[in-house]
CSV table of C-alpha atoms in Angstrom, one decimal:
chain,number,residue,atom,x,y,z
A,1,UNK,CA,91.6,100.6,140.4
A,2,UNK,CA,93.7,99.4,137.2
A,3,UNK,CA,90.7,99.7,134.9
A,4,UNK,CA,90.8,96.0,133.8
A,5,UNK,CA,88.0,95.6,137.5
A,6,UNK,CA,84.6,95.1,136.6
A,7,UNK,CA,83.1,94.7,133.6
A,8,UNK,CA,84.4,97.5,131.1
A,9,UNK,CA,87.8,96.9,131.5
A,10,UNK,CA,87.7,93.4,130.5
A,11,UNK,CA,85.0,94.2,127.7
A,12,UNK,CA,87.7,96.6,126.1
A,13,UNK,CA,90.2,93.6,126.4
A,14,UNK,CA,88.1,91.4,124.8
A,15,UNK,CA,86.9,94.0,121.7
A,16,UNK,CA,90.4,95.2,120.9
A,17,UNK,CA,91.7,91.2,120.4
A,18,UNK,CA,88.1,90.7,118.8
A,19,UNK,CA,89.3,93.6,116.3
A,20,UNK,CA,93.1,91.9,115.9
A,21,UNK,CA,91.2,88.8,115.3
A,22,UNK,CA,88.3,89.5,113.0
A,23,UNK,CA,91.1,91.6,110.7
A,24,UNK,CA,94.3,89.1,110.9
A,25,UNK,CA,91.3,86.5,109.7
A,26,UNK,CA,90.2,88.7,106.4
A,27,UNK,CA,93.9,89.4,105.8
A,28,UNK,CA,94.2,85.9,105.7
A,29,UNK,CA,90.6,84.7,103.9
A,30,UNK,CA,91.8,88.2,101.0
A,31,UNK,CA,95.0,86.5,100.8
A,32,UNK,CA,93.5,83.0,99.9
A,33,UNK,CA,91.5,84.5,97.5
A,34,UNK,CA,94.3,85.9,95.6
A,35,UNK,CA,96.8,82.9,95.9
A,36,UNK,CA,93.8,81.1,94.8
A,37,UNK,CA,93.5,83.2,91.6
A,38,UNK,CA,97.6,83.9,91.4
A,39,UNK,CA,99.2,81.3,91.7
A,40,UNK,CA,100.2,79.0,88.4
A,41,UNK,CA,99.3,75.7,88.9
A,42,UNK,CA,96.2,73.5,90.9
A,43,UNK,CA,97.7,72.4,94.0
A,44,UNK,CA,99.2,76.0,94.8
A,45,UNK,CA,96.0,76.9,94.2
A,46,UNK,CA,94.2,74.2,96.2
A,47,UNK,CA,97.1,74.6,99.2
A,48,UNK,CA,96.3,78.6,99.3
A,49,UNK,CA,92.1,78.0,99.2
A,50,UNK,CA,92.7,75.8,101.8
A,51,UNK,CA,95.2,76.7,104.6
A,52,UNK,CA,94.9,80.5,105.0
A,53,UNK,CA,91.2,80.3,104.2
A,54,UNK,CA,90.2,77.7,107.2
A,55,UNK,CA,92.7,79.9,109.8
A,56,UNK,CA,90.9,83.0,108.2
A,57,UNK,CA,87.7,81.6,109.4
A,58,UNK,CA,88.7,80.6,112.5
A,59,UNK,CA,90.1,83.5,113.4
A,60,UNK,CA,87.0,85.6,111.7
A,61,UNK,CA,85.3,83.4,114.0
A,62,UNK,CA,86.9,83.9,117.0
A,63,UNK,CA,86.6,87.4,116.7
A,64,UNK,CA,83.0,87.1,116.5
A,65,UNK,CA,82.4,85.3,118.9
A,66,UNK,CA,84.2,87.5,121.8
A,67,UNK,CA,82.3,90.5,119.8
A,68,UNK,CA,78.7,88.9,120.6
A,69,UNK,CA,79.5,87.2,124.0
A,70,UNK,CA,76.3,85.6,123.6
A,71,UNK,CA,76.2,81.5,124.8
A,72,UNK,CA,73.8,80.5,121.7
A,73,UNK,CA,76.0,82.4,118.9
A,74,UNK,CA,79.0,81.6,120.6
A,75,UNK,CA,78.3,77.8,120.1
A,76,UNK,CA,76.7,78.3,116.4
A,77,UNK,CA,80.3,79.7,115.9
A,78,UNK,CA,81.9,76.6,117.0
A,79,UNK,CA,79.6,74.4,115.1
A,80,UNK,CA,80.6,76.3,111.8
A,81,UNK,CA,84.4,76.4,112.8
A,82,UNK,CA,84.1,72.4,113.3
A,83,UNK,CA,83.0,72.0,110.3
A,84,UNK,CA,84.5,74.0,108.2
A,85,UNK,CA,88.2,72.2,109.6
A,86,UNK,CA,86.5,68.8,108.9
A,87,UNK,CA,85.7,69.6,105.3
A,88,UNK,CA,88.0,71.8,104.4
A,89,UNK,CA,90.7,68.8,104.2
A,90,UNK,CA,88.5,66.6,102.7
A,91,UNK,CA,87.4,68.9,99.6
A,92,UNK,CA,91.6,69.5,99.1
A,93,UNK,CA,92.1,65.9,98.7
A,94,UNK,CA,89.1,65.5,96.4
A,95,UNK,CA,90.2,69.0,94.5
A,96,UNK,CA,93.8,67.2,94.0
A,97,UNK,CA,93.1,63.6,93.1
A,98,UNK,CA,90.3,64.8,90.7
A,99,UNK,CA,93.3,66.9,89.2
A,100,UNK,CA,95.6,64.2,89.4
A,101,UNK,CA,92.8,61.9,87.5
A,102,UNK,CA,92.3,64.3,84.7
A,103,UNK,CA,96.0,65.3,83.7
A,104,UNK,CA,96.1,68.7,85.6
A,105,UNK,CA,98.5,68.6,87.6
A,106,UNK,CA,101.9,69.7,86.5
A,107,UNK,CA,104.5,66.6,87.1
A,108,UNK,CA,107.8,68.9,86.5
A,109,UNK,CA,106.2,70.9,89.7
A,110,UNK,CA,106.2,67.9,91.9
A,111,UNK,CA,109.1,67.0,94.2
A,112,UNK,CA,107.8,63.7,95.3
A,113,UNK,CA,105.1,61.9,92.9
A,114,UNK,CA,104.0,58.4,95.1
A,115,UNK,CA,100.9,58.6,93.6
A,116,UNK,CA,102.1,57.2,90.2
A,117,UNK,CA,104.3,55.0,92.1
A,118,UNK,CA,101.4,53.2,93.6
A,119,UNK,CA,99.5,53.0,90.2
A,120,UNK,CA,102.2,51.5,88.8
A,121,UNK,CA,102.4,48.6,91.4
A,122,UNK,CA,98.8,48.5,91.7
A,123,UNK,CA,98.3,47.7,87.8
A,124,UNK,CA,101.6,45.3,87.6
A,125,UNK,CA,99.6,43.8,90.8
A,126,UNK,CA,96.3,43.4,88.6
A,127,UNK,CA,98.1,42.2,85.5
A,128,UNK,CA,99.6,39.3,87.7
């Protein structure tokens, strides 16, 4: 036998990469947290609550899930992880255009600006 036959083998498997997973997603959820309290400016901050922090909880997730093994809590676990990458995306863009709205977002940071590009065509649009 190679140990990985039967059951305990492949329930060893499954808790070490539930162990790399559960801490590779708080590595990545504490480094959110800091770049979110770090970094200089509201979209760095916005980009670090959201990228790292959805992949932390996914991977947080994932790691639960192979650590229960349990068909109910394994789909509760999906439900949260579907929904937390359907809103995560739409809280960002409503984070950045209310920043955009209200002045605080740093121009002299931004590479591209097509936001005040469209304004501008918009209004001239309106006026005419």
């Amino acid at each position: 036998m190679n140990g990985l036959e039967g059951g305990s083998g492949w329930d060893t498997l499954a808790d070490v990469v539930s162990v790399v997973a559960l801490l590779g997603g708080s590595f990545l959820v504490l480094a959110a947290g800091v770049g979110a309290l770090r970094f200089p400016d509201l979209l760095s901050r916005m980009h670090a609550g959201t990228k790292p922090q959805v992949l932390g909880l996914v991977l947080v997730l994932v790691g639960l899930g192979l650590r229960l093994r349990s068909g109910g809590a394994v789909w509760a676990l999906v439900l949260v992880a579907v929904f937390g990458l359907l809103t995560a995306p739409v809280a960002a863009h409503m984070v950045g255009r209310a920043g955009y709205r209200t002045g605080k977002v740093r121009n002299d940071l931004l590479v591209t600006d097509e936001l005040t590009r469209d304004l501008r065509e918009a209004r001239t649009r309106d006026d005419a």
